[in-house]
Coordinates of C-alpha atoms in Angstrom, one line a residue:
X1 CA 7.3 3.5 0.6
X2 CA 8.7 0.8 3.2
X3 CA 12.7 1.3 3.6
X4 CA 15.3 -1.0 5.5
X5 CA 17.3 1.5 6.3
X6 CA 17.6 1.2 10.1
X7 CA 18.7 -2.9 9.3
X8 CA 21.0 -1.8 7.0
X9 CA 22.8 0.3 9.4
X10 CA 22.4 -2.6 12.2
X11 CA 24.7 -4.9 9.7
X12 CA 27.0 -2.1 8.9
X13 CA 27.5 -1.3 12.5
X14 CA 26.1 2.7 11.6
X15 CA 24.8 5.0 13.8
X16 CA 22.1 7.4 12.3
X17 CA 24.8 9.8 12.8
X18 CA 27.5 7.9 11.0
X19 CA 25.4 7.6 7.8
X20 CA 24.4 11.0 7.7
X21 CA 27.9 12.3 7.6
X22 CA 28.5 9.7 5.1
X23 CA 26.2 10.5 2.6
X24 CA 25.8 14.6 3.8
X25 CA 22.6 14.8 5.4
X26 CA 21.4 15.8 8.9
X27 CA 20.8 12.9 11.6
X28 CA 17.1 14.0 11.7
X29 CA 17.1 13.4 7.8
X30 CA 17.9 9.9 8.3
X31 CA 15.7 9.6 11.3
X32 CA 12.4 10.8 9.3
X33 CA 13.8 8.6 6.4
X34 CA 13.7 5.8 8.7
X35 CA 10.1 6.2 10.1
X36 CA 8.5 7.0 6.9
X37 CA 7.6 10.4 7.4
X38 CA 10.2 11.8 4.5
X39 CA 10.6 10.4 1.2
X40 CA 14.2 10.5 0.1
X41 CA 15.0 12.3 -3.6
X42 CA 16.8 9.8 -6.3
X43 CA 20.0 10.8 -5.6
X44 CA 19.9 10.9 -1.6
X45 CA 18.8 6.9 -2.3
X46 CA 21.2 5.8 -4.7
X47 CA 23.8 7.2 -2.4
X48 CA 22.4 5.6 0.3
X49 CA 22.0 2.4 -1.6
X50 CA 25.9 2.4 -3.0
X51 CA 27.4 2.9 0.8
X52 CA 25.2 -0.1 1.9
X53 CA 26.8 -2.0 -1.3
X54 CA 23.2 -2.9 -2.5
X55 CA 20.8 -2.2 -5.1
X56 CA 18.4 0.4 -4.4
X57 CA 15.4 -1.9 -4.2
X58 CA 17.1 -4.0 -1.3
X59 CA 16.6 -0.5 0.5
X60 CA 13.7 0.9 -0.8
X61 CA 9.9 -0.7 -1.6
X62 CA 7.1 0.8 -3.1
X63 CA 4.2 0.3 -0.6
X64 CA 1.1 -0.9 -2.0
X65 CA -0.5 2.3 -1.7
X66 CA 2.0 4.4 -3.5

């Protein structure tokens, strides 16, 4: 799964940090999240999505793999 996580942040002026408190997640969750090596559940992406003010789909892509 490809995710735009880390240019999501960029425009809302977030450090990894920032959104992890937001959404209640360690730093290193959104760091993995970020370099594909951890999958986020449902809910962790539609919160994700809704602080971002976007659908879930302008975050998140299924690779063509998956």
């Amino acid at each position: 799964m490809k995710n735009t996580v880390h240019v999501q942040r960029a425009i809302h002026k977030m450090t990894q940090a920032d959104l992890s408190e937001a959404i209640g997640v360690s730093r290193q969750t959104i760091n993995s999240i970020e370099k594909n090596r951890y999958v986020p559940s449902t809910v962790l992406a539609l919160k994700i999505a809704r602080l971002f003010k976007v659908a879930v789909e302008d975050v998140f892509e299924l690779d063509e793999k998956d």
